[in-house]
Amino acid sequence: MNITIVTGPFLPCGGGPAGAVEKLWLGLAQQFVTLGHQVTIVARVWPGQAPDEVIDGVRIVRRGGHSRSASVRWDLLKDFVYSVRLIAVLPKAEVTVVNAFWLPVLASGLRRRLGKVVVNVARFPKHQMWLYRGVDRLSAVSQAVADEIVRQTPSVRRLVRVVPNPVDVERFQPADPLPPRKGGCRILYTGRVHPAKGLHLLIPAIRHLLADYPDLELAIVGPTRTEHGGGGDAYMAELAGLGQGLPVKFESSIADPALLARRMAQADYYCYPSLADQGESFGVAPLEAMALGYAPVLSSLPCFREFAMDGINCFVFDHHHADPFGQLADALRRAMQGPGRTQTLGDEAVKTAQRFSYATVADAYLADWTRLVERGSC
């Protein structure tokens, strides 16, 4: 099969500060190539990256691109400019997967060249799905996202299928055998440093726990700048104020998956307290932690139900509770009170993560696209 994958206008693909979407589609593209398919990724340009190159058999074409701003309207305009520019360079394909806002609208009339147009719905919809009535597939990354698409736009129900995001279980894997937890108190968060991620709850929760766990430490690893998806200087100032006098440190984001896995493996516990009920669509970072053998502490977002089972492979807190700080602190305390039980949950977490391997998810996409190409419809 000849496949084109288009990533968005703001973050690079194949190195640099790539986002989760860019990383996972490069990984899936490489998996498709190993199965004998031809794959081209069309992405934004980035300093130090060639306009045309081949990485592990995947051709990457880079054109256009913009810096993310704090204005959604301005970013939508940038996306439109980027999408228009890409139309001329999109190669002939049997399937074209799109991760940009406006490009599906422009591409739906070019099927003779682009083949089946598939929109990767990696975020919760905001009443824009009616724009995509002319595409061939809306691939939602979780059942929560799929349900919201149908709730907002019932007319596109027949286009919706759920294919989850993958996790790199080759790089993110526990030591063999998995070493026993020794009761350390190093807590880790990885991801965007943004208000939607709930870090302004996590830091006060650390203060709650210090009396019982005086050697507790919190490390927050991820991008902070607005153009990289972070919350910017204002949010960093807020977090710095909350963390004053606490054992909290901020570390730069780690683009290389192998280095990220190595950094994550240095922690004793993992926490991902996202508050984005209508923003968080799946949760690759918690699954990476689970693949490493952690039973993560998670908020009760609907999308986490795809893989999170409280008391079985993770610890869940109610982020809508009147006292979310206390709820989060209690969940962390549950995780830290019994290393033996946490070890058992970590073993289950590894088994859960294996269900979302790149090989499994790639097969799911290819099966769906093969049906589309052969049958000509949903």
mmCIF file of C-alpha atoms in Angstrom:
data_model
loop_
_atom_site.group_PDB
_atom_site.id
_atom_site.type_symbol
_atom_site.label_atom_id
_atom_site.label_comp_id
_atom_site.label_asym_id
_atom_site.label_seq_id
_atom_site.Cartn_x
_atom_site.Cartn_y
_atom_site.Cartn_z
ATOM 1 C CA MET A 1 0.000 0.000 0.000
ATOM 2 C CA ASN A 2 1.175 3.542 -0.779
ATOM 3 C CA ILE A 3 0.601 5.676 2.336
ATOM 4 C CA THR A 4 1.059 9.402 2.980
ATOM 5 C CA ILE A 5 1.034 10.790 6.521
ATOM 6 C CA VAL A 6 0.740 14.542 7.082
ATOM 7 C CA THR A 7 1.740 16.017 10.444
ATOM 8 C CA GLY A 8 0.799 19.463 11.726
ATOM 9 C CA PRO A 9 2.302 22.923 11.201
ATOM 10 C CA PHE A 10 3.815 23.501 14.640
ATOM 11 C CA LEU A 11 6.169 20.678 15.655
ATOM 12 C CA PRO A 12 8.825 18.803 13.662
ATOM 13 C CA CYS A 13 8.962 15.141 12.723
ATOM 14 C CA GLY A 14 12.112 13.034 12.781
ATOM 15 C CA GLY A 15 14.017 14.861 15.518
ATOM 16 C CA GLY A 16 13.877 18.160 17.373
ATOM 17 C CA PRO A 17 11.115 18.933 19.894
ATOM 18 C CA ALA A 18 8.616 16.599 18.242
ATOM 19 C CA GLY A 19 5.268 16.162 19.940
ATOM 20 C CA ALA A 20 3.584 12.873 20.779
ATOM 21 C CA VAL A 21 1.642 12.849 17.494
ATOM 22 C CA GLU A 22 4.749 13.392 15.382
ATOM 23 C CA LYS A 23 6.705 10.718 17.251
ATOM 24 C CA LEU A 24 4.023 8.070 17.097
ATOM 25 C CA TRP A 25 3.313 8.553 13.386
ATOM 26 C CA LEU A 26 7.001 8.258 12.551
ATOM 27 C CA GLY A 27 7.086 5.053 14.577
ATOM 28 C CA LEU A 28 3.977 3.725 12.842
ATOM 29 C CA ALA A 29 5.407 4.698 9.445
ATOM 30 C CA GLN A 30 8.543 2.700 10.190
ATOM 31 C CA GLN A 31 6.375 -0.245 11.183
ATOM 32 C CA PHE A 32 4.403 0.032 7.932
ATOM 33 C CA VAL A 33 7.667 -0.012 5.964
ATOM 34 C CA THR A 34 8.834 -3.199 7.690
ATOM 35 C CA LEU A 35 5.568 -4.782 6.514
ATOM 36 C CA GLY A 36 6.337 -3.892 2.889
ATOM 37 C CA HIS A 37 4.398 -0.657 2.427
ATOM 38 C CA GLN A 38 5.653 2.610 0.893
ATOM 39 C CA VAL A 39 5.325 5.558 3.258
ATOM 40 C CA THR A 40 5.879 9.301 2.862
ATOM 41 C CA ILE A 41 5.562 11.734 5.772
ATOM 42 C CA VAL A 42 4.887 15.372 4.894
ATOM 43 C CA ALA A 43 5.873 17.632 7.790
ATOM 44 C CA ARG A 44 6.899 21.177 8.635
ATOM 45 C CA VAL A 45 10.440 22.434 8.095
ATOM 46 C CA TRP A 46 12.741 22.724 11.090
ATOM 47 C CA PRO A 47 16.243 24.172 11.571
ATOM 48 C CA GLY A 48 18.877 21.515 11.001
ATOM 49 C CA GLN A 49 16.505 19.134 9.216
ATOM 50 C CA ALA A 50 16.771 18.428 5.490
ATOM 51 C CA PRO A 51 13.824 19.341 3.223
ATOM 52 C CA ASP A 52 13.868 15.777 1.884
ATOM 53 C CA GLU A 53 15.357 12.720 3.580
ATOM 54 C CA VAL A 54 14.773 9.038 4.257
ATOM 55 C CA ILE A 55 14.739 7.688 7.829
ATOM 56 C CA ASP A 56 14.563 3.904 8.209
ATOM 57 C CA GLY A 57 12.863 3.567 4.851
ATOM 58 C CA VAL A 58 10.364 6.376 5.443
ATOM 59 C CA ARG A 59 10.588 9.328 3.061
ATOM 60 C CA ILE A 60 10.108 12.657 4.860
ATOM 61 C CA VAL A 61 9.223 15.796 2.889
ATOM 62 C CA ARG A 62 9.371 19.067 4.826
ATOM 63 C CA ARG A 63 7.613 22.232 3.670
ATOM 64 C CA GLY A 64 6.207 25.280 5.439
ATOM 65 C CA GLY A 65 5.448 25.413 9.130
ATOM 66 C CA HIS A 66 4.754 27.981 11.826
ATOM 67 C CA SER A 67 5.387 28.699 15.495
ATOM 68 C CA ARG A 68 2.491 28.058 17.849
ATOM 69 C CA SER A 69 0.985 31.141 19.477
ATOM 70 C CA ALA A 70 -1.254 31.729 22.491
ATOM 71 C CA SER A 71 -4.218 32.476 20.186
ATOM 72 C CA VAL A 72 -6.334 29.593 18.848
ATOM 73 C CA ARG A 73 -7.723 31.762 16.042
ATOM 74 C CA TRP A 74 -4.262 32.830 14.942
ATOM 75 C CA ASP A 75 -3.068 29.226 15.015
ATOM 76 C CA LEU A 76 -6.038 28.140 12.894
ATOM 77 C CA LEU A 77 -5.062 30.751 10.316
ATOM 78 C CA LYS A 78 -1.486 29.450 10.352
ATOM 79 C CA ASP A 79 -2.806 25.927 9.888
ATOM 80 C CA PHE A 80 -4.808 27.064 6.855
ATOM 81 C CA VAL A 81 -1.738 28.652 5.239
ATOM 82 C CA TYR A 82 0.281 25.502 5.954
ATOM 83 C CA SER A 83 -2.457 23.253 4.547
ATOM 84 C CA VAL A 84 -2.779 25.256 1.335
ATOM 85 C CA ARG A 85 0.978 25.106 0.828
ATOM 86 C CA LEU A 86 1.079 21.340 1.283
ATOM 87 C CA ILE A 87 -1.615 20.551 -1.284
ATOM 88 C CA ALA A 88 0.872 20.956 -4.141
ATOM 89 C CA VAL A 89 3.463 18.576 -2.649
ATOM 90 C CA LEU A 90 1.249 15.736 -1.437
ATOM 91 C CA PRO A 91 2.209 12.627 -3.433
ATOM 92 C CA LYS A 92 -0.102 10.144 -5.090
ATOM 93 C CA ALA A 93 -1.252 7.592 -2.521
ATOM 94 C CA GLU A 94 -3.865 5.003 -1.729
ATOM 95 C CA VAL A 95 -4.338 6.395 1.787
ATOM 96 C CA THR A 96 -3.532 9.889 3.089
ATOM 97 C CA VAL A 97 -3.583 10.350 6.872
ATOM 98 C CA VAL A 98 -4.024 13.938 8.039
ATOM 99 C CA ASN A 99 -3.057 15.571 11.345
ATOM 100 C CA ALA A 100 -3.886 19.182 10.440
ATOM 101 C CA PHE A 101 -7.119 21.143 10.929
ATOM 102 C CA TRP A 102 -7.889 22.496 7.449
ATOM 103 C CA LEU A 103 -6.162 20.003 5.189
ATOM 104 C CA PRO A 104 -8.954 17.365 5.341
ATOM 105 C CA VAL A 105 -11.383 19.946 3.963
ATOM 106 C CA LEU A 106 -9.040 20.788 1.091
ATOM 107 C CA ALA A 107 -7.996 17.190 0.465
ATOM 108 C CA SER A 108 -11.430 15.586 0.267
ATOM 109 C CA GLY A 109 -11.792 16.789 -3.340
ATOM 110 C CA LEU A 110 -8.444 15.318 -4.425
ATOM 111 C CA ARG A 111 -9.104 11.604 -3.970
ATOM 112 C CA ARG A 112 -7.768 10.650 -7.400
ATOM 113 C CA ARG A 113 -4.340 11.729 -6.172
ATOM 114 C CA LEU A 114 -4.577 11.255 -2.412
ATOM 115 C CA GLY A 115 -6.694 8.101 -2.236
ATOM 116 C CA LYS A 116 -8.719 7.544 0.920
ATOM 117 C CA VAL A 117 -8.517 10.552 3.238
ATOM 118 C CA VAL A 118 -8.196 9.576 6.906
ATOM 119 C CA VAL A 119 -8.350 12.156 9.703
ATOM 120 C CA ASN A 120 -6.467 11.199 12.847
ATOM 121 C CA VAL A 121 -8.629 12.617 15.647
ATOM 122 C CA ALA A 122 -6.007 12.769 18.382
ATOM 123 C CA ARG A 123 -7.762 15.455 20.445
ATOM 124 C CA PHE A 124 -11.267 15.978 21.708
ATOM 125 C CA PRO A 125 -13.421 17.575 18.996
ATOM 126 C CA LYS A 126 -14.634 21.126 19.363
ATOM 127 C CA HIS A 127 -17.675 20.983 17.087
ATOM 128 C CA GLN A 128 -15.556 20.974 13.911
ATOM 129 C CA MET A 129 -16.251 17.412 12.758
ATOM 130 C CA TRP A 130 -19.005 18.558 10.390
ATOM 131 C CA LEU A 131 -16.205 20.008 8.275
ATOM 132 C CA TYR A 132 -14.940 16.488 7.644
ATOM 133 C CA ARG A 133 -18.127 14.906 6.280
ATOM 134 C CA GLY A 134 -16.367 14.416 2.946
ATOM 135 C CA VAL A 135 -13.455 12.327 4.246
ATOM 136 C CA ASP A 136 -13.335 8.534 4.293
ATOM 137 C CA ARG A 137 -12.458 7.864 7.918
ATOM 138 C CA LEU A 138 -12.333 9.609 11.279
ATOM 139 C CA SER A 139 -9.865 7.564 13.336
ATOM 140 C CA ALA A 140 -10.454 8.361 17.002
ATOM 141 C CA VAL A 141 -7.644 7.464 19.380
ATOM 142 C CA SER A 142 -10.011 6.413 22.179
ATOM 143 C CA GLN A 143 -13.624 5.449 22.714
ATOM 144 C CA ALA A 144 -14.065 8.643 24.730
ATOM 145 C CA VAL A 145 -13.073 10.708 21.688
ATOM 146 C CA ALA A 146 -15.264 8.611 19.376
ATOM 147 C CA ASP A 147 -18.284 9.043 21.636
ATOM 148 C CA GLU A 148 -17.769 12.798 21.740
ATOM 149 C CA ILE A 149 -17.470 13.006 17.942
ATOM 150 C CA VAL A 150 -20.807 11.238 17.536
ATOM 151 C CA ARG A 151 -22.443 13.272 20.302
ATOM 152 C CA GLN A 152 -21.423 16.544 18.672
ATOM 153 C CA THR A 153 -21.949 15.494 15.046
ATOM 154 C CA PRO A 154 -24.244 12.459 14.698
ATOM 155 C CA SER A 155 -24.133 12.701 10.891
ATOM 156 C CA VAL A 156 -20.517 11.423 10.793
ATOM 157 C CA ARG A 157 -21.161 8.336 12.929
ATOM 158 C CA ARG A 158 -20.517 5.937 10.017
ATOM 159 C CA LEU A 159 -17.034 7.432 9.470
ATOM 160 C CA VAL A 160 -15.799 6.865 13.026
ATOM 161 C CA ARG A 161 -13.530 4.013 14.091
ATOM 162 C CA VAL A 162 -11.359 3.675 17.202
ATOM 163 C CA VAL A 163 -7.660 2.860 16.810
ATOM 164 C CA PRO A 164 -5.601 3.663 19.931
ATOM 165 C CA ASN A 165 -2.265 5.384 20.071
ATOM 166 C CA PRO A 166 0.725 3.039 20.315
ATOM 167 C CA VAL A 167 3.474 2.858 22.900
ATOM 168 C CA ASP A 168 7.028 1.847 22.044
ATOM 169 C CA VAL A 169 7.305 -1.304 24.144
ATOM 170 C CA GLU A 170 10.715 -2.048 22.614
ATOM 171 C CA ARG A 171 12.286 1.076 24.099
ATOM 172 C CA PHE A 172 9.960 1.412 27.086
ATOM 173 C CA GLN A 173 10.367 -1.920 28.799
ATOM 174 C CA PRO A 174 11.206 -2.881 32.364
ATOM 175 C CA ALA A 175 14.468 -4.437 33.401
ATOM 176 C CA ASP A 176 14.343 -8.220 33.096
ATOM 177 C CA PRO A 177 13.567 -9.332 35.705
ATOM 178 C CA LEU A 178 11.700 -6.281 37.001
ATOM 179 C CA PRO A 179 13.620 -5.088 40.083
ATOM 180 C CA PRO A 180 11.566 -4.822 43.290
ATOM 181 C CA ARG A 181 10.513 -1.371 44.438
ATOM 182 C CA LYS A 182 12.594 -0.415 47.462
ATOM 183 C CA GLY A 183 10.384 2.290 48.898
ATOM 184 C CA GLY A 184 12.183 5.267 47.387
ATOM 185 C CA CYS A 185 10.312 8.534 47.019
ATOM 186 C CA ARG A 186 11.312 9.965 43.647
ATOM 187 C CA ILE A 187 8.139 10.968 41.796
ATOM 188 C CA LEU A 188 8.245 11.801 38.092
ATOM 189 C CA TYR A 189 5.991 13.572 35.606
ATOM 190 C CA THR A 190 6.773 13.697 31.884
ATOM 191 C CA GLY A 191 4.866 15.762 29.355
ATOM 192 C CA ARG A 192 3.925 19.308 28.517
ATOM 193 C CA VAL A 193 4.241 21.745 31.410
ATOM 194 C CA HIS A 194 0.810 23.259 30.860
ATOM 195 C CA PRO A 195 -2.162 24.136 33.125
ATOM 196 C CA ALA A 196 -4.220 21.348 31.528
ATOM 197 C CA LYS A 197 -1.773 18.791 32.919
ATOM 198 C CA GLY A 198 -2.613 19.537 36.560
ATOM 199 C CA LEU A 199 0.881 20.261 37.819
ATOM 200 C CA HIS A 200 -0.513 23.069 39.973
ATOM 201 C CA LEU A 201 -2.301 20.255 41.870
ATOM 202 C CA LEU A 202 0.693 17.955 42.003
ATOM 203 C CA ILE A 203 3.087 20.409 43.632
ATOM 204 C CA PRO A 204 0.747 21.263 46.569
ATOM 205 C CA ALA A 205 0.068 17.524 46.951
ATOM 206 C CA ILE A 206 3.805 17.070 47.480
ATOM 207 C CA ARG A 207 3.593 19.561 50.344
ATOM 208 C CA HIS A 208 0.834 17.397 51.895
ATOM 209 C CA LEU A 209 3.129 14.363 51.849
ATOM 210 C CA LEU A 210 6.418 15.791 53.090
ATOM 211 C CA ALA A 211 5.710 15.198 56.773
ATOM 212 C CA ASP A 212 5.308 11.465 56.152
ATOM 213 C CA TYR A 213 7.924 11.217 53.392
ATOM 214 C CA PRO A 214 10.744 13.667 54.197
ATOM 215 C CA ASP A 215 12.977 12.262 51.429
ATOM 216 C CA LEU A 216 10.322 12.796 48.767
ATOM 217 C CA GLU A 217 11.395 14.436 45.473
ATOM 218 C CA LEU A 218 9.419 15.539 42.425
ATOM 219 C CA ALA A 219 10.900 15.924 38.943
ATOM 220 C CA ILE A 220 8.881 17.538 36.137
ATOM 221 C CA VAL A 221 10.283 16.791 32.681
ATOM 222 C CA GLY A 222 8.842 18.499 29.617
ATOM 223 C CA PRO A 223 8.555 21.588 27.426
ATOM 224 C CA THR A 224 7.514 24.867 29.024
ATOM 225 C CA ARG A 225 7.523 27.303 26.099
ATOM 226 C CA THR A 226 4.222 28.172 24.450
ATOM 227 C CA GLU A 227 5.449 27.358 20.941
ATOM 228 C CA HIS A 228 6.329 23.848 22.120
ATOM 229 C CA GLY A 229 2.953 23.278 23.780
ATOM 230 C CA GLY A 230 3.921 24.463 27.257
ATOM 231 C CA GLY A 231 2.148 26.969 29.448
ATOM 232 C CA GLY A 232 4.745 29.700 29.018
ATOM 233 C CA ASP A 233 6.455 32.002 31.486
ATOM 234 C CA ALA A 234 3.313 32.875 33.459
ATOM 235 C CA TYR A 235 2.545 29.255 34.285
ATOM 236 C CA MET A 236 6.167 28.534 35.123
ATOM 237 C CA ALA A 237 6.129 31.473 37.528
ATOM 238 C CA GLU A 238 2.987 30.068 39.158
ATOM 239 C CA LEU A 239 4.556 26.634 39.567
ATOM 240 C CA ALA A 240 7.782 28.119 40.893
ATOM 241 C CA GLY A 241 5.769 29.965 43.528
ATOM 242 C CA LEU A 242 3.883 26.824 44.524
ATOM 243 C CA GLY A 243 7.117 24.863 44.711
ATOM 244 C CA GLN A 244 9.074 27.365 46.774
ATOM 245 C CA GLY A 245 10.848 25.495 49.550
ATOM 246 C CA LEU A 246 9.812 22.105 48.174
ATOM 247 C CA PRO A 247 12.026 19.397 46.629
ATOM 248 C CA VAL A 248 10.723 20.098 43.118
ATOM 249 C CA LYS A 249 12.926 20.399 40.049
ATOM 250 C CA PHE A 250 12.154 21.136 36.418
ATOM 251 C CA GLU A 251 14.057 19.423 33.616
ATOM 252 C CA SER A 252 14.123 20.062 29.879
ATOM 253 C CA SER A 253 12.063 17.873 27.590
ATOM 254 C CA ILE A 254 13.776 14.781 26.187
ATOM 255 C CA ALA A 255 13.103 14.162 22.493
ATOM 256 C CA ASP A 256 15.004 10.891 22.138
ATOM 257 C CA PRO A 257 12.747 7.986 23.227
ATOM 258 C CA ALA A 258 15.654 5.865 24.464
ATOM 259 C CA LEU A 259 16.953 8.707 26.644
ATOM 260 C CA LEU A 260 13.435 9.436 27.890
ATOM 261 C CA ALA A 261 12.936 5.796 28.860
ATOM 262 C CA ARG A 262 16.266 5.839 30.685
ATOM 263 C CA ARG A 263 15.283 8.989 32.581
ATOM 264 C CA MET A 264 11.886 7.584 33.507
ATOM 265 C CA ALA A 265 13.472 4.398 34.818
ATOM 266 C CA GLN A 266 15.339 6.461 37.438
ATOM 267 C CA ALA A 267 12.098 7.330 39.261
ATOM 268 C CA ASP A 268 10.319 5.346 41.957
ATOM 269 C CA TYR A 269 6.792 6.495 41.091
ATOM 270 C CA TYR A 270 5.080 8.130 38.148
ATOM 271 C CA CYS A 271 2.231 10.651 38.237
ATOM 272 C CA TYR A 272 0.181 12.132 35.396
ATOM 273 C CA PRO A 273 -2.507 14.369 36.975
ATOM 274 C CA SER A 274 -4.086 15.738 33.792
ATOM 275 C CA LEU A 275 -7.248 17.831 34.203
ATOM 276 C CA ALA A 276 -8.106 18.013 30.492
ATOM 277 C CA ASP A 277 -11.485 16.253 30.344
ATOM 278 C CA GLN A 278 -12.083 17.777 26.922
ATOM 279 C CA GLY A 279 -8.452 17.905 25.848
ATOM 280 C CA GLU A 280 -6.670 14.726 26.859
ATOM 281 C CA SER A 281 -7.574 12.170 24.238
ATOM 282 C CA PHE A 282 -5.595 9.059 25.169
ATOM 283 C CA GLY A 283 -2.459 9.337 27.285
ATOM 284 C CA VAL A 284 0.718 7.971 25.721
ATOM 285 C CA ALA A 285 2.947 9.185 28.565
ATOM 286 C CA PRO A 286 1.153 7.130 31.260
ATOM 287 C CA LEU A 287 1.298 4.074 28.998
ATOM 288 C CA GLU A 288 5.046 4.569 28.558
ATOM 289 C CA ALA A 289 5.356 4.554 32.339
ATOM 290 C CA MET A 290 3.235 1.403 32.541
ATOM 291 C CA ALA A 291 5.420 -0.267 29.913
ATOM 292 C CA LEU A 292 8.397 0.416 32.190
ATOM 293 C CA GLY A 293 6.672 -1.313 35.103
ATOM 294 C CA TYR A 294 5.149 1.636 36.961
ATOM 295 C CA ALA A 295 1.623 1.646 38.355
ATOM 296 C CA PRO A 296 1.025 5.349 37.634
ATOM 297 C CA VAL A 297 -1.031 7.773 39.669
ATOM 298 C CA LEU A 298 -3.647 9.141 37.269
ATOM 299 C CA SER A 299 -6.615 11.482 37.250
ATOM 300 C CA SER A 300 -10.035 10.045 36.439
ATOM 301 C CA LEU A 301 -10.204 11.222 32.816
ATOM 302 C CA PRO A 302 -12.573 9.225 30.582
ATOM 303 C CA CYS A 303 -9.843 8.530 28.015
ATOM 304 C CA PHE A 304 -7.688 6.751 30.604
ATOM 305 C CA ARG A 305 -10.380 4.082 30.947
ATOM 306 C CA GLU A 306 -8.974 2.532 27.765
ATOM 307 C CA PHE A 307 -6.153 1.109 29.876
ATOM 308 C CA ALA A 308 -6.322 2.304 33.504
ATOM 309 C CA MET A 309 -7.909 0.120 36.217
ATOM 310 C CA ASP A 310 -7.681 1.590 39.702
ATOM 311 C CA GLY A 311 -6.085 -0.793 42.158
ATOM 312 C CA ILE A 312 -5.194 -3.258 39.404
ATOM 313 C CA ASN A 313 -2.578 -1.500 37.255
ATOM 314 C CA CYS A 314 -2.641 2.101 38.550
ATOM 315 C CA PHE A 315 -3.899 4.461 41.249
ATOM 316 C CA VAL A 316 -6.698 6.852 40.254
ATOM 317 C CA PHE A 317 -7.760 10.066 42.014
ATOM 318 C CA ASP A 318 -10.921 12.114 41.472
ATOM 319 C CA HIS A 319 -9.755 15.400 39.985
ATOM 320 C CA HIS A 320 -13.319 16.791 40.214
ATOM 321 C CA HIS A 321 -13.467 16.309 43.988
ATOM 322 C CA ALA A 322 -13.949 19.375 46.194
ATOM 323 C CA ASP A 323 -10.430 18.740 47.505
ATOM 324 C CA PRO A 324 -8.429 17.564 44.471
ATOM 325 C CA PHE A 325 -5.127 18.296 46.240
ATOM 326 C CA GLY A 326 -6.038 15.916 49.048
ATOM 327 C CA GLN A 327 -7.339 13.308 46.615
ATOM 328 C CA LEU A 328 -4.093 13.385 44.654
ATOM 329 C CA ALA A 329 -2.014 13.240 47.836
ATOM 330 C CA ASP A 330 -4.027 10.223 49.027
ATOM 331 C CA ALA A 331 -3.493 8.434 45.700
ATOM 332 C CA LEU A 332 0.247 9.070 45.907
ATOM 333 C CA ARG A 333 0.229 7.833 49.490
ATOM 334 C CA ARG A 334 -1.520 4.629 48.395
ATOM 335 C CA ALA A 335 1.167 4.108 45.784
ATOM 336 C CA MET A 336 3.996 4.667 48.256
ATOM 337 C CA GLN A 337 2.615 2.795 51.272
ATOM 338 C CA GLY A 338 3.177 -0.736 50.019
ATOM 339 C CA PRO A 339 6.093 -1.381 47.640
ATOM 340 C CA GLY A 340 5.061 -5.036 47.370
ATOM 341 C CA ARG A 341 1.532 -4.200 46.243
ATOM 342 C CA THR A 342 2.830 -1.506 43.926
ATOM 343 C CA GLN A 343 5.150 -4.118 42.420
ATOM 344 C CA THR A 344 2.164 -6.370 41.678
ATOM 345 C CA LEU A 345 0.286 -3.504 40.046
ATOM 346 C CA GLY A 346 3.398 -2.665 38.042
ATOM 347 C CA ASP A 347 3.517 -6.196 36.666
ATOM 348 C CA GLU A 348 -0.091 -5.813 35.524
ATOM 349 C CA ALA A 349 0.746 -2.414 34.025
ATOM 350 C CA VAL A 350 3.414 -4.001 31.813
ATOM 351 C CA LYS A 351 0.897 -6.550 30.523
ATOM 352 C CA THR A 352 -1.560 -3.744 29.778
ATOM 353 C CA ALA A 353 0.986 -1.698 27.840
ATOM 354 C CA GLN A 354 1.865 -4.672 25.651
ATOM 355 C CA ARG A 355 -1.636 -4.498 24.143
ATOM 356 C CA PHE A 356 -0.737 -1.110 22.642
ATOM 357 C CA SER A 357 2.507 -2.010 20.883
ATOM 358 C CA TYR A 358 3.390 -0.394 17.552
ATOM 359 C CA ALA A 359 2.986 -3.744 15.807
ATOM 360 C CA THR A 360 -0.534 -4.228 17.176
ATOM 361 C CA VAL A 361 -1.695 -0.685 16.407
ATOM 362 C CA ALA A 362 -0.106 -0.708 12.933
ATOM 363 C CA ASP A 363 -1.984 -3.920 12.127
ATOM 364 C CA ALA A 364 -5.243 -2.316 13.269
ATOM 365 C CA TYR A 365 -4.721 0.708 11.009
ATOM 366 C CA LEU A 366 -3.726 -1.405 8.016
ATOM 367 C CA ALA A 367 -6.736 -3.687 8.420
ATOM 368 C CA ASP A 368 -9.075 -0.695 8.450
ATOM 369 C CA TRP A 369 -7.399 0.998 5.482
ATOM 370 C CA THR A 370 -7.392 -2.214 3.468
ATOM 371 C CA ARG A 371 -11.149 -2.454 3.923
ATOM 372 C CA LEU A 372 -11.536 1.166 2.841
ATOM 373 C CA VAL A 373 -9.421 0.721 -0.290
ATOM 374 C CA GLU A 374 -10.945 -2.602 -1.317
ATOM 375 C CA ARG A 375 -14.579 -1.801 -0.563
ATOM 376 C CA GLY A 376 -14.441 1.863 -1.487
ATOM 377 C CA SER A 377 -16.475 2.940 1.555
ATOM 378 C CA CYS A 378 -16.788 2.623 5.324
#
